[in-house]
Amino acid sequence: MTPALETRGLNRRFGALEVAGDINFRMEVGARRALIGPNGAGKTTFVNLLTGQLKPSSGSIFLDGSDITGLSADQRVRRGLARTFQLNTLLRGLTVLENVQLAILEHRKEGGLVLFGAHAQDRAAEAAYDLLERLRLDNDALRRVSELPYGRQRLVEVAVALALEPAVLVLDEPAAGVPPADSHRMMDLIDSLPSSMAVLIIEHDMKLVFRFAREITVLVAGRILTEGPPEVIAHDQQVRDVYLGHRKHA
């Protein structure tokens, strides 16, 4: 089966400094994969390479079998690769509904009709509200993003990413800064993501990682140290030494 996302020999250098070294990575359709590693392991660099914020020095990236190495970040989104960010990028002056509505219009290539196409706006608003209902965010639909606590804003960012109907969704530390009161909603939201969607989560919260992931990739110094199911990773001595610090994940 063609993988949803794949890299072959992916490298990135800044002068003599190698920040991504010969990364061969593969995610199947519907995968639930976590990417972990100590601070400075190169996780953000790898994600930026995947999503087009950074160009590789060498190597290739494939989405559903097509080479996307030369595509821009926006082109990759249109092909079905979406991400959230450590710091959310929502339009804070607009409502939750409007943020999701705009994402839907962009996905449908109707963004130019936002000011002039009432019918397109109405259809997108209905779809946006349906999505917010499924994510149990409908009570916040008419609130401005700036009025929401940070944890809710992170939930809305995931909703915006889902509005793009991606084949592959990259969640960059979705629980970072989310208070305990909202963290369970984030975990429930992640659990409810479509089974056909491949999801890659970059996260320091080991409870979330071991709850979510069916496969874990461990990155150290810009290279893949090991990969495997959670129960194998949890007992891998190399991983415990360099990342988990001999702590159990329970």
Short mmCIF file of C-alpha atoms in Angstrom, two decimals:
data_model
loop_
_atom_site.label_atom_id
_atom_site.label_comp_id
_atom_site.label_asym_id
_atom_site.label_seq_id
_atom_site.Cartn_x
_atom_site.Cartn_y
_atom_site.Cartn_z
CA MET A 1 0.00 0.00 0.00
CA THR A 2 1.22 3.51 -0.83
CA PRO A 3 2.19 5.30 2.39
CA ALA A 4 0.32 8.45 3.35
CA LEU A 5 3.62 10.22 4.05
CA GLU A 6 7.21 9.19 3.43
CA THR A 7 10.70 10.68 3.48
CA ARG A 8 13.75 9.20 1.82
CA GLY A 9 17.26 10.23 2.86
CA LEU A 10 16.05 13.57 4.19
CA ASN A 11 18.89 15.87 5.20
CA ARG A 12 19.20 19.47 6.31
CA ARG A 13 22.40 21.36 7.07
CA PHE A 14 23.09 24.88 8.23
CA GLY A 15 26.69 25.23 7.12
CA ALA A 16 28.62 22.47 8.88
CA LEU A 17 25.78 21.82 11.34
CA GLU A 18 23.59 18.86 10.47
CA VAL A 19 20.11 19.22 11.99
CA ALA A 20 18.43 16.39 10.06
CA GLY A 21 20.48 13.41 8.99
CA ASP A 22 19.39 10.80 6.45
CA ILE A 23 15.84 10.46 7.81
CA ASN A 24 13.84 7.61 6.27
CA PHE A 25 10.33 7.88 7.64
CA ARG A 26 7.06 6.23 6.64
CA MET A 27 3.47 6.63 7.78
CA GLU A 28 0.66 4.46 6.50
CA VAL A 29 -2.87 5.66 5.74
CA GLY A 30 -4.75 6.03 9.02
CA ALA A 31 -1.56 5.83 11.10
CA ARG A 32 -1.39 7.15 14.64
CA ARG A 33 2.28 8.07 15.05
CA ALA A 34 4.07 10.08 17.74
CA LEU A 35 7.43 11.79 17.27
CA ILE A 36 9.38 12.21 20.50
CA GLY A 37 12.89 13.16 21.50
CA PRO A 38 14.83 15.33 23.93
CA ASN A 39 15.05 19.10 23.54
CA GLY A 40 17.21 19.92 20.54
CA ALA A 41 16.57 16.55 18.90
CA GLY A 42 15.41 18.20 15.66
CA LYS A 43 11.69 17.50 15.93
CA THR A 44 10.58 20.98 14.87
CA THR A 45 13.12 21.00 12.04
CA PHE A 46 11.78 17.67 10.78
CA VAL A 47 8.19 18.91 10.89
CA ASN A 48 9.17 22.13 9.11
CA LEU A 49 10.79 20.02 6.39
CA LEU A 50 7.67 17.88 6.06
CA THR A 51 5.31 20.83 5.83
CA GLY A 52 7.38 23.11 3.61
CA GLN A 53 8.49 25.79 6.05
CA LEU A 54 12.06 24.61 5.48
CA LYS A 55 13.74 23.18 2.37
CA PRO A 56 15.90 20.05 2.68
CA SER A 57 19.55 20.09 1.71
CA SER A 58 18.95 16.70 0.09
CA GLY A 59 16.43 13.87 0.10
CA SER A 60 12.77 13.61 -0.87
CA ILE A 61 9.30 13.87 0.67
CA PHE A 62 6.29 11.98 -0.67
CA LEU A 63 2.59 12.52 0.05
CA ASP A 64 0.35 9.67 -1.10
CA GLY A 65 3.14 8.55 -3.43
CA SER A 66 3.66 11.96 -5.07
CA ASP A 67 6.94 13.82 -4.66
CA ILE A 68 6.14 17.10 -2.88
CA THR A 69 9.74 18.09 -2.07
CA GLY A 70 9.61 21.15 -4.31
CA LEU A 71 6.15 22.34 -3.28
CA SER A 72 5.49 25.34 -1.05
CA ALA A 73 3.76 25.03 2.33
CA ASP A 74 0.47 26.29 0.83
CA GLN A 75 0.68 23.81 -2.03
CA ARG A 76 1.23 20.98 0.45
CA VAL A 77 -1.87 22.03 2.36
CA ARG A 78 -3.89 21.87 -0.85
CA ARG A 79 -2.49 18.39 -1.50
CA GLY A 80 -3.72 17.24 1.92
CA LEU A 81 -0.95 17.92 4.46
CA ALA A 82 -2.03 20.18 7.33
CA ARG A 83 -0.42 21.11 10.64
CA THR A 84 -1.00 22.98 13.85
CA PHE A 85 1.73 25.04 15.49
CA GLN A 86 3.24 25.29 18.97
CA LEU A 87 2.00 28.89 19.01
CA ASN A 88 -1.42 29.14 17.47
CA THR A 89 -1.93 31.14 14.30
CA LEU A 90 -5.64 31.88 14.56
CA LEU A 91 -7.23 35.17 13.49
CA ARG A 92 -7.87 36.43 16.98
CA GLY A 93 -10.20 39.28 15.99
CA LEU A 94 -12.64 36.91 14.27
CA THR A 95 -15.05 34.47 15.84
CA VAL A 96 -14.39 30.77 16.16
CA LEU A 97 -16.98 30.11 13.46
CA GLU A 98 -15.39 32.64 11.09
CA ASN A 99 -11.94 31.08 11.54
CA VAL A 100 -13.24 27.65 10.59
CA GLN A 101 -15.43 29.09 7.83
CA LEU A 102 -12.44 30.79 6.20
CA ALA A 103 -10.48 27.53 6.29
CA ILE A 104 -13.35 25.75 4.55
CA LEU A 105 -13.60 28.47 1.90
CA GLU A 106 -9.85 28.20 1.29
CA HIS A 107 -10.07 24.41 1.02
CA ARG A 108 -12.92 24.74 -1.47
CA LYS A 109 -10.95 27.38 -3.39
CA GLU A 110 -13.70 29.90 -2.70
CA GLY A 111 -11.55 32.23 -0.61
CA GLY A 112 -12.00 35.00 -3.15
CA LEU A 113 -15.74 34.92 -2.56
CA VAL A 114 -15.57 35.75 1.15
CA LEU A 115 -16.71 39.32 0.58
CA PHE A 116 -18.89 38.79 -2.47
CA GLY A 117 -20.29 35.26 -2.53
CA ALA A 118 -23.09 35.03 0.03
CA HIS A 119 -24.09 31.53 -1.06
CA ALA A 120 -20.53 30.22 -0.69
CA GLN A 121 -20.27 31.90 2.72
CA ASP A 122 -23.54 30.36 3.92
CA ARG A 123 -22.55 26.86 2.83
CA ALA A 124 -19.15 27.22 4.47
CA ALA A 125 -20.71 28.56 7.68
CA GLU A 126 -23.05 25.57 7.87
CA ALA A 127 -20.16 23.15 7.36
CA ALA A 128 -18.09 25.03 9.94
CA TYR A 129 -20.84 24.84 12.54
CA ASP A 130 -21.34 21.13 11.87
CA LEU A 131 -17.62 20.57 12.47
CA LEU A 132 -17.68 22.60 15.68
CA GLU A 133 -20.66 20.57 16.88
CA ARG A 134 -18.81 17.31 16.27
CA LEU A 135 -15.85 18.67 18.22
CA ARG A 136 -18.10 20.00 21.00
CA LEU A 137 -16.94 23.54 20.34
CA ASP A 138 -20.30 24.86 19.15
CA ASN A 139 -20.92 26.79 22.37
CA ASP A 140 -17.90 28.94 21.49
CA ALA A 141 -18.85 29.40 17.83
CA LEU A 142 -19.81 33.08 18.07
CA ARG A 143 -17.10 34.13 20.51
CA ARG A 144 -14.03 35.97 19.27
CA VAL A 145 -10.89 33.88 19.49
CA SER A 146 -9.28 36.58 21.61
CA GLU A 147 -11.96 36.03 24.27
CA LEU A 148 -11.18 32.35 24.69
CA PRO A 149 -8.75 30.89 27.21
CA TYR A 150 -5.58 29.54 25.67
CA GLY A 151 -6.61 25.90 25.97
CA ARG A 152 -9.78 26.51 23.97
CA GLN A 153 -7.79 28.38 21.34
CA ARG A 154 -5.65 25.28 20.83
CA LEU A 155 -8.81 23.23 20.32
CA VAL A 156 -10.03 25.73 17.74
CA GLU A 157 -6.70 25.50 15.93
CA VAL A 158 -7.22 21.76 15.52
CA ALA A 159 -10.74 22.47 14.22
CA VAL A 160 -9.29 24.85 11.62
CA ALA A 161 -6.80 22.19 10.52
CA LEU A 162 -9.59 19.62 10.23
CA ALA A 163 -11.63 22.04 8.11
CA LEU A 164 -8.95 21.59 5.44
CA GLU A 165 -9.87 17.87 5.28
CA PRO A 166 -6.24 16.71 5.31
CA ALA A 167 -5.09 13.21 4.49
CA VAL A 168 -2.19 13.78 6.91
CA LEU A 169 -2.48 15.96 10.01
CA VAL A 170 0.58 17.05 11.99
CA LEU A 171 -0.15 18.18 15.56
CA ASP A 172 2.78 20.14 16.95
CA GLU A 173 2.62 19.92 20.75
CA PRO A 174 -1.17 20.26 20.95
CA ALA A 175 -1.18 20.00 24.75
CA ALA A 176 1.55 22.62 25.31
CA GLY A 177 0.25 25.31 27.64
CA VAL A 178 -3.19 23.74 27.85
CA PRO A 179 -4.43 23.82 31.46
CA PRO A 180 -5.69 20.60 33.09
CA ALA A 181 -9.30 21.77 32.77
CA ASP A 182 -9.00 21.65 28.96
CA SER A 183 -6.44 18.88 28.52
CA HIS A 184 -9.05 16.12 28.67
CA ARG A 185 -11.00 17.86 25.89
CA MET A 186 -7.86 17.96 23.78
CA MET A 187 -7.30 14.23 24.31
CA ASP A 188 -10.95 13.47 23.50
CA LEU A 189 -10.68 15.58 20.35
CA ILE A 190 -7.54 13.76 19.23
CA ASP A 191 -9.19 10.40 19.94
CA SER A 192 -12.12 11.42 17.71
CA LEU A 193 -10.07 12.25 14.61
CA PRO A 194 -11.18 10.33 11.48
CA SER A 195 -9.71 6.84 11.28
CA SER A 196 -8.83 7.34 7.61
CA MET A 197 -6.58 10.30 8.44
CA ALA A 198 -2.89 9.71 9.20
CA VAL A 199 -1.93 11.69 12.29
CA LEU A 200 1.55 12.60 13.47
CA ILE A 201 1.79 14.13 16.93
CA ILE A 202 4.89 15.86 18.32
CA GLU A 203 4.49 15.96 22.06
CA HIS A 204 6.39 16.03 25.37
CA ASP A 205 3.43 14.79 27.41
CA MET A 206 4.14 11.07 27.66
CA LYS A 207 0.67 10.26 28.97
CA LEU A 208 -0.84 11.73 25.81
CA VAL A 209 1.76 10.00 23.62
CA PHE A 210 1.18 6.56 25.09
CA ARG A 211 -2.59 7.01 25.00
CA PHE A 212 -2.64 8.16 21.38
CA ALA A 213 0.14 6.45 19.47
CA ARG A 214 0.20 3.02 17.87
CA GLU A 215 3.75 3.68 16.68
CA ILE A 216 6.43 5.96 18.09
CA THR A 217 9.48 7.40 16.35
CA VAL A 218 12.33 8.58 18.57
CA LEU A 219 14.51 11.34 17.17
CA VAL A 220 17.91 12.16 18.68
CA ALA A 221 20.42 14.68 17.26
CA GLY A 222 18.50 14.92 13.98
CA ARG A 223 18.45 11.18 13.34
CA ILE A 224 15.97 8.40 14.03
CA LEU A 225 17.17 6.41 17.02
CA THR A 226 14.45 3.79 16.92
CA GLU A 227 10.80 3.18 16.05
CA GLY A 228 8.17 0.81 17.36
CA PRO A 229 4.91 0.35 19.28
CA PRO A 230 4.56 2.10 22.65
CA GLU A 231 5.17 -1.01 24.73
CA VAL A 232 8.49 -1.62 22.96
CA ILE A 233 9.61 2.01 23.14
CA ALA A 234 8.75 2.22 26.84
CA HIS A 235 11.16 -0.60 27.64
CA ASP A 236 13.92 0.31 25.16
CA GLN A 237 17.04 1.02 27.21
CA GLN A 238 18.45 3.49 24.67
CA VAL A 239 15.24 5.51 24.80
CA ARG A 240 15.13 5.43 28.58
CA ASP A 241 18.72 6.64 28.70
CA VAL A 242 18.43 9.53 26.26
CA TYR A 243 14.83 10.64 26.69
CA LEU A 244 12.67 9.04 29.31
CA GLY A 245 15.34 9.25 31.96
CA HIS A 246 14.56 5.78 33.32
CA ARG A 247 11.02 6.92 34.17
CA LYS A 248 8.00 4.79 33.41
CA HIS A 249 5.24 6.35 31.34
CA ALA A 250 2.45 5.51 33.77
#
